Amino acid sequence: QKEVEQDPGPLSVPEGAIVSLNCTYSNSAFQYFMWYRQYSRKGPELLMYTYSSGNKEDGRFTAQVDKSSKYISLFIRDSQPSDSATYLCAMSPYPTQGGSEKLVFGKGTKLTVNP
Amino acid sequence: DSGVTQTPKHLITATGQRVTLRCSPRSGDLSVYWYQQSLDQGLQFLIQYYNGEERAKGNILERFSAQQFPDLHSELNLSSLELGDSALYFCASSVVALAGGPETQYFGPGTRLLVL
Protein backbone atom coordinates (compact mmCIF):
# COMPACT_ATOMS: atom_id res chain seq x y z
CA GLN A 1 0.00 0.00 0.00
CA LYS A 2 1.34 3.41 -0.95
CA GLU A 3 1.82 5.91 1.86
CA VAL A 4 -0.49 8.43 0.20
CA GLU A 5 -3.30 7.61 -2.21
CA GLN A 6 -5.04 10.19 -4.36
CA ASP A 7 -7.54 9.64 -7.14
CA PRO A 8 -5.92 11.08 -10.29
CA GLY A 9 -9.26 11.94 -11.87
CA PRO A 10 -9.63 13.71 -14.19
CA LEU A 11 -12.45 15.67 -12.60
CA SER A 12 -14.56 18.00 -14.73
CA VAL A 13 -17.14 20.34 -13.17
CA PRO A 14 -19.19 23.34 -14.28
CA GLU A 15 -18.30 26.80 -13.06
CA GLY A 16 -19.79 27.53 -9.66
CA ALA A 17 -19.78 23.90 -8.51
CA ILE A 18 -18.44 22.73 -5.17
CA VAL A 19 -15.39 20.57 -5.71
CA SER A 20 -14.24 17.90 -3.29
CA LEU A 21 -10.72 16.50 -3.55
CA ASN A 22 -9.34 13.94 -1.14
CA CYS A 23 -6.43 11.76 -0.12
CA THR A 24 -6.00 8.80 2.14
CA TYR A 25 -2.79 7.85 3.87
CA SER A 26 -1.36 4.98 5.87
CA ASN A 27 1.42 6.54 7.96
CA SER A 28 0.11 7.51 11.40
CA ALA A 29 3.17 9.70 11.96
CA PHE A 30 2.03 12.35 9.49
CA GLN A 31 1.39 15.62 11.33
CA TYR A 32 1.26 18.29 8.64
CA PHE A 33 -1.09 18.07 5.72
CA MET A 34 -0.75 20.33 2.73
CA TRP A 35 -2.45 21.00 -0.57
CA TYR A 36 -0.45 22.17 -3.54
CA ARG A 37 -1.83 23.47 -6.81
CA GLN A 38 0.06 22.88 -10.03
CA TYR A 39 -0.87 24.65 -13.23
CA SER A 40 0.15 23.08 -16.51
CA ARG A 41 3.88 23.39 -17.18
CA LYS A 42 4.50 25.07 -13.81
CA GLY A 43 5.88 23.99 -10.47
CA PRO A 44 3.55 23.20 -7.57
CA GLU A 45 2.60 26.06 -5.25
CA LEU A 46 1.39 25.74 -1.67
CA LEU A 47 -2.31 26.42 -1.32
CA MET A 48 -3.03 25.54 2.29
CA TYR A 49 -1.76 23.52 5.19
CA THR A 50 -3.32 22.10 8.34
CA TYR A 51 -1.78 20.61 11.43
CA SER A 52 -3.23 17.43 12.92
CA SER A 53 -7.02 17.09 12.73
CA GLY A 54 -9.55 19.79 12.04
CA ASN A 55 -10.67 22.30 9.45
CA LYS A 56 -9.05 25.35 7.96
CA GLU A 57 -10.71 27.87 5.71
CA ASP A 58 -9.12 30.35 3.31
CA GLY A 59 -11.52 32.18 1.07
CA ARG A 60 -13.22 29.67 -1.21
CA PHE A 61 -10.95 26.85 -0.03
CA THR A 62 -11.48 24.61 3.00
CA ALA A 63 -9.08 21.89 4.10
CA GLN A 64 -10.20 19.10 6.39
CA VAL A 65 -8.16 16.47 8.18
CA ASP A 66 -9.58 13.39 9.88
CA LYS A 67 -6.64 11.60 11.45
CA SER A 68 -8.82 8.85 12.88
CA SER A 69 -9.79 7.85 9.34
CA LYS A 70 -6.46 8.89 7.79
CA TYR A 71 -8.39 10.99 5.31
CA ILE A 72 -7.90 14.56 4.16
CA SER A 73 -10.05 16.71 1.91
CA LEU A 74 -9.93 19.99 0.05
CA PHE A 75 -13.19 21.71 -0.81
CA ILE A 76 -13.43 24.48 -3.37
CA ARG A 77 -16.61 26.54 -3.28
CA ASP A 78 -17.91 28.53 -6.24
CA SER A 79 -15.26 26.98 -8.48
CA GLN A 80 -13.84 29.14 -11.27
CA PRO A 81 -12.17 28.28 -14.58
CA SER A 82 -8.97 29.69 -13.07
CA ASP A 83 -9.08 26.84 -10.54
CA SER A 84 -8.38 24.39 -13.37
CA ALA A 85 -5.13 22.73 -12.33
CA THR A 86 -3.75 19.59 -10.77
CA TYR A 87 -4.14 19.47 -7.00
CA LEU A 88 -1.61 17.49 -5.00
CA CYS A 89 -1.89 16.57 -1.36
CA ALA A 90 1.34 16.36 0.61
CA MET A 91 2.18 15.19 4.10
CA SER A 92 5.03 15.37 6.51
CA PRO A 93 5.72 13.60 9.79
CA TYR A 94 8.22 16.13 10.98
CA PRO A 95 8.01 19.23 13.06
CA THR A 96 9.74 22.11 11.38
CA GLN A 97 12.16 24.92 12.24
CA GLY A 98 14.96 23.84 9.99
CA GLY A 99 14.33 20.14 10.20
CA SER A 100 14.08 17.80 7.29
CA GLU A 101 10.93 18.50 5.32
CA LYS A 102 10.58 15.19 3.54
CA LEU A 103 7.18 15.69 2.01
CA VAL A 104 5.27 12.72 0.67
CA PHE A 105 2.98 13.68 -2.18
CA GLY A 106 -0.12 12.14 -3.65
CA LYS A 107 -0.13 11.70 -7.44
CA GLY A 108 -2.46 14.66 -7.90
CA THR A 109 -6.01 15.10 -9.18
CA LYS A 110 -6.48 16.98 -12.43
CA LEU A 111 -9.41 19.39 -12.17
CA THR A 112 -11.10 21.21 -15.02
CA VAL A 113 -13.72 23.86 -14.30
CA ASN A 114 -15.81 24.56 -17.40
CA PRO A 115 -17.24 28.04 -17.99
CA ASP B 1 6.94 33.55 -10.04
CA SER B 2 8.26 31.64 -7.02
CA GLY B 3 11.73 33.16 -7.11
CA VAL B 4 13.35 29.77 -7.66
CA THR B 5 15.11 29.44 -11.00
CA GLN B 6 16.02 26.27 -12.83
CA THR B 7 18.06 25.73 -15.95
CA PRO B 8 17.74 24.40 -18.53
CA LYS B 9 13.97 24.32 -19.12
CA HIS B 10 14.22 21.42 -21.52
CA LEU B 11 16.87 18.80 -22.07
CA ILE B 12 16.96 16.06 -24.70
CA THR B 13 19.72 13.52 -24.50
CA ALA B 14 20.53 9.91 -25.25
CA THR B 15 20.71 6.83 -23.07
CA GLY B 16 24.02 6.42 -21.29
CA GLN B 17 24.71 10.14 -21.19
CA ARG B 18 25.24 12.44 -18.22
CA VAL B 19 23.44 15.73 -17.57
CA THR B 20 23.54 18.44 -14.94
CA LEU B 21 20.48 20.36 -13.80
CA ARG B 22 20.93 23.63 -12.00
CA CYS B 23 18.84 25.38 -9.38
CA SER B 24 19.07 28.79 -7.74
CA PRO B 25 16.98 29.09 -4.58
CA ARG B 26 15.07 32.15 -3.45
CA SER B 27 17.23 34.79 -1.87
CA GLY B 28 17.84 33.87 1.77
CA ASP B 29 16.56 30.29 1.55
CA LEU B 30 19.08 27.80 2.90
CA SER B 31 17.28 24.57 2.04
CA VAL B 32 17.13 23.11 -1.45
CA TYR B 33 15.09 20.05 -2.38
CA TRP B 34 15.08 18.03 -5.57
CA TYR B 35 12.02 16.15 -6.81
CA GLN B 36 11.26 13.95 -9.79
CA GLN B 37 7.77 14.02 -11.30
CA SER B 38 6.61 11.33 -13.68
CA LEU B 39 3.13 10.31 -14.80
CA ASP B 40 3.22 6.91 -13.12
CA GLN B 41 5.07 7.79 -9.91
CA GLY B 42 3.91 11.32 -9.22
CA LEU B 43 6.14 13.76 -7.38
CA GLN B 44 8.97 11.92 -5.64
CA PHE B 45 11.39 13.47 -3.18
CA LEU B 46 15.01 12.83 -4.16
CA ILE B 47 17.30 14.74 -1.82
CA GLN B 48 17.55 17.80 0.42
CA TYR B 49 20.50 20.09 1.13
CA TYR B 50 20.64 22.62 3.92
CA ASN B 51 23.33 25.29 3.83
CA GLY B 52 25.70 23.13 1.81
CA GLU B 53 25.18 19.86 3.63
CA GLU B 54 23.04 16.89 2.72
CA ARG B 55 20.08 16.80 5.12
CA ALA B 56 17.78 14.06 3.85
CA LYS B 57 17.65 11.46 1.14
CA GLY B 58 14.62 10.02 -0.57
CA ASN B 59 14.25 7.72 -3.55
CA ILE B 60 17.42 8.87 -5.25
CA LEU B 61 19.22 6.38 -7.48
CA GLU B 62 22.95 5.77 -7.08
CA ARG B 63 23.40 7.10 -10.64
CA PHE B 64 22.12 10.46 -9.40
CA SER B 65 24.00 12.86 -7.18
CA ALA B 66 23.59 16.41 -6.01
CA GLN B 67 25.48 19.15 -4.26
CA GLN B 68 24.87 22.61 -2.90
CA PHE B 69 27.54 25.23 -3.37
CA PRO B 70 28.65 28.04 -1.00
CA ASP B 71 26.46 30.51 -2.89
CA LEU B 72 23.56 28.10 -2.14
CA HIS B 73 22.79 27.17 -5.71
CA SER B 74 22.46 23.45 -6.27
CA GLU B 75 23.14 21.00 -9.06
CA LEU B 76 21.61 17.60 -9.70
CA ASN B 77 23.79 15.26 -11.74
CA LEU B 78 22.16 12.38 -13.58
CA SER B 79 24.47 9.81 -15.15
CA SER B 80 24.17 6.62 -17.22
CA LEU B 81 20.77 7.87 -18.23
CA GLU B 82 18.00 5.40 -19.01
CA LEU B 83 14.71 5.85 -20.86
CA GLY B 84 12.90 5.66 -17.52
CA ASP B 85 14.71 8.75 -16.25
CA SER B 86 12.62 10.90 -18.58
CA ALA B 87 10.61 13.12 -16.25
CA LEU B 88 10.17 16.60 -14.88
CA TYR B 89 12.77 17.51 -12.29
CA PHE B 90 11.82 20.18 -9.79
CA CYS B 91 13.90 22.09 -7.36
CA ALA B 92 12.31 23.73 -4.33
CA SER B 93 13.70 25.99 -1.65
CA SER B 94 12.34 26.81 1.77
CA VAL B 95 12.68 29.26 4.56
CA VAL B 96 12.64 28.36 8.24
CA ALA B 97 9.05 28.41 9.40
CA LEU B 98 7.55 30.43 12.17
CA ALA B 99 6.90 28.38 15.29
CA GLY B 100 4.06 25.91 14.78
CA GLY B 101 4.00 25.91 11.01
CA PRO B 102 5.60 23.88 8.26
CA GLU B 103 8.32 25.26 6.07
CA THR B 104 6.81 26.42 2.82
CA GLN B 105 8.58 24.88 -0.11
CA TYR B 106 8.70 27.15 -3.16
CA PHE B 107 9.05 25.22 -6.38
CA GLY B 108 10.90 26.26 -9.48
CA PRO B 109 9.44 25.85 -12.98
CA GLY B 110 11.19 22.52 -13.49
CA THR B 111 13.49 20.95 -16.08
CA ARG B 112 11.85 18.60 -18.54
CA LEU B 113 14.26 15.78 -19.34
CA LEU B 114 13.71 13.50 -22.29
CA VAL B 115 16.04 10.53 -22.71
CA LEU B 116 15.93 8.96 -26.17
PDB file of C-alpha atoms in Angstrom:
ATOM      1  CA  GLN A   1       0.000   0.000   0.000  1.00  0.00           C
ATOM      2  CA  LYS A   2       1.345   3.412  -0.949  1.00  0.00           C
ATOM      3  CA  GLU A   3       1.822   5.910   1.865  1.00  0.00           C
ATOM      4  CA  VAL A   4      -0.487   8.433   0.200  1.00  0.00           C
ATOM      5  CA  GLU A   5      -3.298   7.609  -2.214  1.00  0.00           C
ATOM      6  CA  GLN A   6      -5.043  10.191  -4.356  1.00  0.00           C
ATOM      7  CA  ASP A   7      -7.536   9.636  -7.144  1.00  0.00           C
ATOM      8  CA  PRO A   8      -5.916  11.075 -10.290  1.00  0.00           C
ATOM      9  CA  GLY A   9      -9.263  11.940 -11.868  1.00  0.00           C
ATOM     10  CA  PRO A  10      -9.635  13.712 -14.189  1.00  0.00           C
ATOM     11  CA  LEU A  11     -12.447  15.672 -12.602  1.00  0.00           C
ATOM     12  CA  SER A  12     -14.558  18.003 -14.729  1.00  0.00           C
ATOM     13  CA  VAL A  13     -17.141  20.336 -13.168  1.00  0.00           C
ATOM     14  CA  PRO A  14     -19.191  23.343 -14.284  1.00  0.00           C
ATOM     15  CA  GLU A  15     -18.298  26.803 -13.065  1.00  0.00           C
ATOM     16  CA  GLY A  16     -19.791  27.525  -9.655  1.00  0.00           C
ATOM     17  CA  ALA A  17     -19.784  23.899  -8.514  1.00  0.00           C
ATOM     18  CA  ILE A  18     -18.437  22.727  -5.169  1.00  0.00           C
ATOM     19  CA  VAL A  19     -15.388  20.568  -5.712  1.00  0.00           C
ATOM     20  CA  SER A  20     -14.244  17.896  -3.293  1.00  0.00           C
ATOM     21  CA  LEU A  21     -10.721  16.496  -3.545  1.00  0.00           C
ATOM     22  CA  ASN A  22      -9.339  13.944  -1.143  1.00  0.00           C
ATOM     23  CA  CYS A  23      -6.430  11.759  -0.122  1.00  0.00           C
ATOM     24  CA  THR A  24      -5.999   8.802   2.140  1.00  0.00           C
ATOM     25  CA  TYR A  25      -2.789   7.852   3.871  1.00  0.00           C
ATOM     26  CA  SER A  26      -1.363   4.983   5.866  1.00  0.00           C
ATOM     27  CA  ASN A  27       1.423   6.540   7.962  1.00  0.00           C
ATOM     28  CA  SER A  28       0.110   7.508  11.400  1.00  0.00           C
ATOM     29  CA  ALA A  29       3.173   9.701  11.960  1.00  0.00           C
ATOM     30  CA  PHE A  30       2.027  12.347   9.493  1.00  0.00           C
ATOM     31  CA  GLN A  31       1.387  15.617  11.329  1.00  0.00           C
ATOM     32  CA  TYR A  32       1.259  18.288   8.642  1.00  0.00           C
ATOM     33  CA  PHE A  33      -1.092  18.075   5.722  1.00  0.00           C
ATOM     34  CA  MET A  34      -0.752  20.328   2.728  1.00  0.00           C
ATOM     35  CA  TRP A  35      -2.451  20.996  -0.567  1.00  0.00           C
ATOM     36  CA  TYR A  36      -0.448  22.168  -3.541  1.00  0.00           C
ATOM     37  CA  ARG A  37      -1.833  23.468  -6.807  1.00  0.00           C
ATOM     38  CA  GLN A  38       0.061  22.878 -10.035  1.00  0.00           C
ATOM     39  CA  TYR A  39      -0.867  24.647 -13.228  1.00  0.00           C
ATOM     40  CA  SER A  40       0.146  23.082 -16.513  1.00  0.00           C
ATOM     41  CA  ARG A  41       3.884  23.387 -17.177  1.00  0.00           C
ATOM     42  CA  LYS A  42       4.498  25.066 -13.815  1.00  0.00           C
ATOM     43  CA  GLY A  43       5.884  23.991 -10.470  1.00  0.00           C
ATOM     44  CA  PRO A  44       3.549  23.195  -7.565  1.00  0.00           C
ATOM     45  CA  GLU A  45       2.602  26.063  -5.248  1.00  0.00           C
ATOM     46  CA  LEU A  46       1.390  25.735  -1.674  1.00  0.00           C
ATOM     47  CA  LEU A  47      -2.308  26.417  -1.325  1.00  0.00           C
ATOM     48  CA  MET A  48      -3.027  25.537   2.292  1.00  0.00           C
ATOM     49  CA  TYR A  49      -1.760  23.516   5.186  1.00  0.00           C
ATOM     50  CA  THR A  50      -3.316  22.097   8.342  1.00  0.00           C
ATOM     51  CA  TYR A  51      -1.778  20.612  11.427  1.00  0.00           C
ATOM     52  CA  SER A  52      -3.234  17.429  12.921  1.00  0.00           C
ATOM     53  CA  SER A  53      -7.024  17.086  12.729  1.00  0.00           C
ATOM     54  CA  GLY A  54      -9.547  19.792  12.044  1.00  0.00           C
ATOM     55  CA  ASN A  55     -10.665  22.300   9.451  1.00  0.00           C
ATOM     56  CA  LYS A  56      -9.052  25.350   7.965  1.00  0.00           C
ATOM     57  CA  GLU A  57     -10.709  27.870   5.713  1.00  0.00           C
ATOM     58  CA  ASP A  58      -9.119  30.346   3.312  1.00  0.00           C
ATOM     59  CA  GLY A  59     -11.523  32.182   1.069  1.00  0.00           C
ATOM     60  CA  ARG A  60     -13.221  29.667  -1.205  1.00  0.00           C
ATOM     61  CA  PHE A  61     -10.954  26.853  -0.025  1.00  0.00           C
ATOM     62  CA  THR A  62     -11.483  24.606   3.000  1.00  0.00           C
ATOM     63  CA  ALA A  63      -9.079  21.893   4.100  1.00  0.00           C
ATOM     64  CA  GLN A  64     -10.199  19.095   6.392  1.00  0.00           C
ATOM     65  CA  VAL A  65      -8.161  16.467   8.179  1.00  0.00           C
ATOM     66  CA  ASP A  66      -9.578  13.395   9.880  1.00  0.00           C
ATOM     67  CA  LYS A  67      -6.639  11.604  11.455  1.00  0.00           C
ATOM     68  CA  SER A  68      -8.823   8.845  12.885  1.00  0.00           C
ATOM     69  CA  SER A  69      -9.792   7.846   9.342  1.00  0.00           C
ATOM     70  CA  LYS A  70      -6.460   8.893   7.792  1.00  0.00           C
ATOM     71  CA  TYR A  71      -8.391  10.994   5.315  1.00  0.00           C
ATOM     72  CA  ILE A  72      -7.898  14.561   4.157  1.00  0.00           C
ATOM     73  CA  SER A  73     -10.054  16.713   1.911  1.00  0.00           C
ATOM     74  CA  LEU A  74      -9.928  19.994   0.050  1.00  0.00           C
ATOM     75  CA  PHE A  75     -13.191  21.713  -0.815  1.00  0.00           C
ATOM     76  CA  ILE A  76     -13.429  24.478  -3.370  1.00  0.00           C
ATOM     77  CA  ARG A  77     -16.608  26.544  -3.277  1.00  0.00           C
ATOM     78  CA  ASP A  78     -17.906  28.529  -6.244  1.00  0.00           C
ATOM     79  CA  SER A  79     -15.263  26.981  -8.482  1.00  0.00           C
ATOM     80  CA  GLN A  80     -13.836  29.144 -11.266  1.00  0.00           C
ATOM     81  CA  PRO A  81     -12.174  28.275 -14.575  1.00  0.00           C
ATOM     82  CA  SER A  82      -8.966  29.685 -13.070  1.00  0.00           C
ATOM     83  CA  ASP A  83      -9.080  26.836 -10.542  1.00  0.00           C
ATOM     84  CA  SER A  84      -8.380  24.388 -13.365  1.00  0.00           C
ATOM     85  CA  ALA A  85      -5.127  22.735 -12.332  1.00  0.00           C
ATOM     86  CA  THR A  86      -3.747  19.589 -10.765  1.00  0.00           C
ATOM     87  CA  TYR A  87      -4.141  19.471  -6.995  1.00  0.00           C
ATOM     88  CA  LEU A  88      -1.605  17.487  -4.996  1.00  0.00           C
ATOM     89  CA  CYS A  89      -1.893  16.565  -1.357  1.00  0.00           C
ATOM     90  CA  ALA A  90       1.338  16.359   0.611  1.00  0.00           C
ATOM     91  CA  MET A  91       2.176  15.190   4.101  1.00  0.00           C
ATOM     92  CA  SER A  92       5.033  15.372   6.507  1.00  0.00           C
ATOM     93  CA  PRO A  93       5.721  13.599   9.792  1.00  0.00           C
ATOM     94  CA  TYR A  94       8.220  16.132  10.982  1.00  0.00           C
ATOM     95  CA  PRO A  95       8.008  19.227  13.055  1.00  0.00           C
ATOM     96  CA  THR A  96       9.742  22.109  11.381  1.00  0.00           C
ATOM     97  CA  GLN A  97      12.156  24.922  12.243  1.00  0.00           C
ATOM     98  CA  GLY A  98      14.959  23.836   9.989  1.00  0.00           C
ATOM     99  CA  GLY A  99      14.333  20.137  10.198  1.00  0.00           C
ATOM    100  CA  SER A 100      14.079  17.799   7.286  1.00  0.00           C
ATOM    101  CA  GLU A 101      10.925  18.497   5.317  1.00  0.00           C
ATOM    102  CA  LYS A 102      10.578  15.188   3.541  1.00  0.00           C
ATOM    103  CA  LEU A 103       7.184  15.689   2.011  1.00  0.00           C
ATOM    104  CA  VAL A 104       5.266  12.718   0.666  1.00  0.00           C
ATOM    105  CA  PHE A 105       2.977  13.682  -2.184  1.00  0.00           C
ATOM    106  CA  GLY A 106      -0.119  12.142  -3.655  1.00  0.00           C
ATOM    107  CA  LYS A 107      -0.129  11.700  -7.435  1.00  0.00           C
ATOM    108  CA  GLY A 108      -2.459  14.657  -7.900  1.00  0.00           C
ATOM    109  CA  THR A 109      -6.005  15.105  -9.180  1.00  0.00           C
ATOM    110  CA  LYS A 110      -6.481  16.984 -12.430  1.00  0.00           C
ATOM    111  CA  LEU A 111      -9.408  19.386 -12.167  1.00  0.00           C
ATOM    112  CA  THR A 112     -11.100  21.214 -15.018  1.00  0.00           C
ATOM    113  CA  VAL A 113     -13.724  23.860 -14.304  1.00  0.00           C
ATOM    114  CA  ASN A 114     -15.811  24.558 -17.396  1.00  0.00           C
ATOM    115  CA  PRO A 115     -17.239  28.044 -17.991  1.00  0.00           C
TER     116      PRO A 115
ATOM    117  CA  ASP B   1       6.937  33.552 -10.041  1.00  0.00           C
ATOM    118  CA  SER B   2       8.262  31.641  -7.015  1.00  0.00           C
ATOM    119  CA  GLY B   3      11.734  33.159  -7.112  1.00  0.00           C
ATOM    120  CA  VAL B   4      13.352  29.766  -7.664  1.00  0.00           C
ATOM    121  CA  THR B   5      15.107  29.440 -11.002  1.00  0.00           C
ATOM    122  CA  GLN B   6      16.020  26.265 -12.827  1.00  0.00           C
ATOM    123  CA  THR B   7      18.063  25.729 -15.952  1.00  0.00           C
ATOM    124  CA  PRO B   8      17.741  24.401 -18.534  1.00  0.00           C
ATOM    125  CA  LYS B   9      13.969  24.319 -19.116  1.00  0.00           C
ATOM    126  CA  HIS B  10      14.217  21.417 -21.523  1.00  0.00           C
ATOM    127  CA  LEU B  11      16.872  18.799 -22.072  1.00  0.00           C
ATOM    128  CA  ILE B  12      16.957  16.064 -24.696  1.00  0.00           C
ATOM    129  CA  THR B  13      19.717  13.524 -24.499  1.00  0.00           C
ATOM    130  CA  ALA B  14      20.533   9.909 -25.254  1.00  0.00           C
ATOM    131  CA  THR B  15      20.711   6.828 -23.073  1.00  0.00           C
ATOM    132  CA  GLY B  16      24.021   6.424 -21.286  1.00  0.00           C
ATOM    133  CA  GLN B  17      24.707  10.142 -21.191  1.00  0.00           C
ATOM    134  CA  ARG B  18      25.236  12.442 -18.221  1.00  0.00           C
ATOM    135  CA  VAL B  19      23.442  15.729 -17.569  1.00  0.00           C
ATOM    136  CA  THR B  20      23.538  18.444 -14.939  1.00  0.00           C
ATOM    137  CA  LEU B  21      20.480  20.356 -13.796  1.00  0.00           C
ATOM    138  CA  ARG B  22      20.932  23.630 -12.002  1.00  0.00           C
ATOM    139  CA  CYS B  23      18.837  25.380  -9.377  1.00  0.00           C
ATOM    140  CA  SER B  24      19.074  28.790  -7.743  1.00  0.00           C
ATOM    141  CA  PRO B  25      16.977  29.088  -4.581  1.00  0.00           C
ATOM    142  CA  ARG B  26      15.072  32.153  -3.448  1.00  0.00           C
ATOM    143  CA  SER B  27      17.228  34.788  -1.869  1.00  0.00           C
ATOM    144  CA  GLY B  28      17.845  33.868   1.770  1.00  0.00           C
ATOM    145  CA  ASP B  29      16.564  30.294   1.549  1.00  0.00           C
ATOM    146  CA  LEU B  30      19.078  27.805   2.897  1.00  0.00           C
ATOM    147  CA  SER B  31      17.281  24.570   2.037  1.00  0.00           C
ATOM    148  CA  VAL B  32      17.127  23.113  -1.448  1.00  0.00           C
ATOM    149  CA  TYR B  33      15.094  20.055  -2.381  1.00  0.00           C
ATOM    150  CA  TRP B  34      15.078  18.027  -5.568  1.00  0.00           C
ATOM    151  CA  TYR B  35      12.022  16.149  -6.807  1.00  0.00           C
ATOM    152  CA  GLN B  36      11.264  13.947  -9.790  1.00  0.00           C
ATOM    153  CA  GLN B  37       7.770  14.018 -11.296  1.00  0.00           C
ATOM    154  CA  SER B  38       6.610  11.332 -13.683  1.00  0.00           C
ATOM    155  CA  LEU B  39       3.133  10.311 -14.797  1.00  0.00           C
ATOM    156  CA  ASP B  40       3.218   6.913 -13.122  1.00  0.00           C
ATOM    157  CA  GLN B  41       5.069   7.789  -9.907  1.00  0.00           C
ATOM    158  CA  GLY B  42       3.906  11.323  -9.222  1.00  0.00           C
ATOM    159  CA  LEU B  43       6.143  13.758  -7.380  1.00  0.00           C
ATOM    160  CA  GLN B  44       8.966  11.918  -5.638  1.00  0.00           C
ATOM    161  CA  PHE B  45      11.392  13.472  -3.181  1.00  0.00           C
ATOM    162  CA  LEU B  46      15.005  12.831  -4.162  1.00  0.00           C
ATOM    163  CA  ILE B  47      17.302  14.743  -1.822  1.00  0.00           C
ATOM    164  CA  GLN B  48      17.551  17.804   0.423  1.00  0.00           C
ATOM    165  CA  TYR B  49      20.497  20.086   1.134  1.00  0.00           C
ATOM    166  CA  TYR B  50      20.644  22.619   3.921  1.00  0.00           C
ATOM    167  CA  ASN B  51      23.330  25.291   3.832  1.00  0.00           C
ATOM    168  CA  GLY B  52      25.698  23.130   1.811  1.00  0.00           C
ATOM    169  CA  GLU B  53      25.182  19.858   3.627  1.00  0.00           C
ATOM    170  CA  GLU B  54      23.040  16.888   2.724  1.00  0.00           C
ATOM    171  CA  ARG B  55      20.077  16.796   5.120  1.00  0.00           C
ATOM    172  CA  ALA B  56      17.779  14.061   3.852  1.00  0.00           C
ATOM    173  CA  LYS B  57      17.652  11.457   1.140  1.00  0.00           C
ATOM    174  CA  GLY B  58      14.624  10.021  -0.567  1.00  0.00           C
ATOM    175  CA  ASN B  59      14.248   7.721  -3.547  1.00  0.00           C
ATOM    176  CA  ILE B  60      17.419   8.868  -5.254  1.00  0.00           C
ATOM    177  CA  LEU B  61      19.221   6.384  -7.482  1.00  0.00           C
ATOM    178  CA  GLU B  62      22.947   5.772  -7.079  1.00  0.00           C
ATOM    179  CA  ARG B  63      23.403   7.097 -10.638  1.00  0.00           C
ATOM    180  CA  PHE B  64      22.120  10.457  -9.403  1.00  0.00           C
ATOM    181  CA  SER B  65      24.002  12.858  -7.181  1.00  0.00           C
ATOM    182  CA  ALA B  66      23.586  16.411  -6.013  1.00  0.00           C
ATOM    183  CA  GLN B  67      25.478  19.151  -4.264  1.00  0.00           C
ATOM    184  CA  GLN B  68      24.871  22.608  -2.902  1.00  0.00           C
ATOM    185  CA  PHE B  69      27.544  25.227  -3.369  1.00  0.00           C
ATOM    186  CA  PRO B  70      28.650  28.044  -1.003  1.00  0.00           C
ATOM    187  CA  ASP B  71      26.459  30.513  -2.890  1.00  0.00           C
ATOM    188  CA  LEU B  72      23.563  28.097  -2.136  1.00  0.00           C
ATOM    189  CA  HIS B  73      22.787  27.174  -5.715  1.00  0.00           C
ATOM    190  CA  SER B  74      22.458  23.445  -6.273  1.00  0.00           C
ATOM    191  CA  GLU B  75      23.138  21.001  -9.065  1.00  0.00           C
ATOM    192  CA  LEU B  76      21.610  17.602  -9.695  1.00  0.00           C
ATOM    193  CA  ASN B  77      23.787  15.261 -11.740  1.00  0.00           C
ATOM    194  CA  LEU B  78      22.160  12.377 -13.578  1.00  0.00           C
ATOM    195  CA  SER B  79      24.471   9.810 -15.153  1.00  0.00           C
ATOM    196  CA  SER B  80      24.169   6.625 -17.219  1.00  0.00           C
ATOM    197  CA  LEU B  81      20.768   7.865 -18.235  1.00  0.00           C
ATOM    198  CA  GLU B  82      18.000   5.399 -19.014  1.00  0.00           C
ATOM    199  CA  LEU B  83      14.714   5.853 -20.862  1.00  0.00           C
ATOM    200  CA  GLY B  84      12.899   5.661 -17.523  1.00  0.00           C
ATOM    201  CA  ASP B  85      14.705   8.751 -16.250  1.00  0.00           C
ATOM    202  CA  SER B  86      12.619  10.904 -18.579  1.00  0.00           C
ATOM    203  CA  ALA B  87      10.610  13.121 -16.250  1.00  0.00           C
ATOM    204  CA  LEU B  88      10.169  16.602 -14.878  1.00  0.00           C
ATOM    205  CA  TYR B  89      12.768  17.511 -12.288  1.00  0.00           C
ATOM    206  CA  PHE B  90      11.824  20.181  -9.793  1.00  0.00           C
ATOM    207  CA  CYS B  91      13.904  22.089  -7.362  1.00  0.00           C
ATOM    208  CA  ALA B  92      12.312  23.734  -4.333  1.00  0.00           C
ATOM    209  CA  SER B  93      13.695  25.991  -1.649  1.00  0.00           C
ATOM    210  CA  SER B  94      12.341  26.812   1.766  1.00  0.00           C
ATOM    211  CA  VAL B  95      12.681  29.257   4.557  1.00  0.00           C
ATOM    212  CA  VAL B  96      12.644  28.358   8.237  1.00  0.00           C
ATOM    213  CA  ALA B  97       9.048  28.408   9.398  1.00  0.00           C
ATOM    214  CA  LEU B  98       7.545  30.431  12.171  1.00  0.00           C
ATOM    215  CA  ALA B  99       6.897  28.379  15.288  1.00  0.00           C
ATOM    216  CA  GLY B 100       4.063  25.910  14.781  1.00  0.00           C
ATOM    217  CA  GLY B 101       3.999  25.910  11.006  1.00  0.00           C
ATOM    218  CA  PRO B 102       5.598  23.884   8.255  1.00  0.00           C
ATOM    219  CA  GLU B 103       8.316  25.255   6.073  1.00  0.00           C
ATOM    220  CA  THR B 104       6.815  26.418   2.818  1.00  0.00           C
ATOM    221  CA  GLN B 105       8.579  24.882  -0.113  1.00  0.00           C
ATOM    222  CA  TYR B 106       8.705  27.154  -3.156  1.00  0.00           C
ATOM    223  CA  PHE B 107       9.054  25.224  -6.378  1.00  0.00           C
ATOM    224  CA  GLY B 108      10.896  26.261  -9.482  1.00  0.00           C
ATOM    225  CA  PRO B 109       9.440  25.845 -12.981  1.00  0.00           C
ATOM    226  CA  GLY B 110      11.195  22.518 -13.491  1.00  0.00           C
ATOM    227  CA  THR B 111      13.487  20.953 -16.079  1.00  0.00           C
ATOM    228  CA  ARG B 112      11.846  18.604 -18.538  1.00  0.00           C
ATOM    229  CA  LEU B 113      14.256  15.784 -19.343  1.00  0.00           C
ATOM    230  CA  LEU B 114      13.715  13.498 -22.292  1.00  0.00           C
ATOM    231  CA  VAL B 115      16.039  10.535 -22.709  1.00  0.00           C
ATOM    232  CA  LEU B 116      15.934   8.957 -26.170  1.00  0.00           C
TER     233      LEU B 116
END
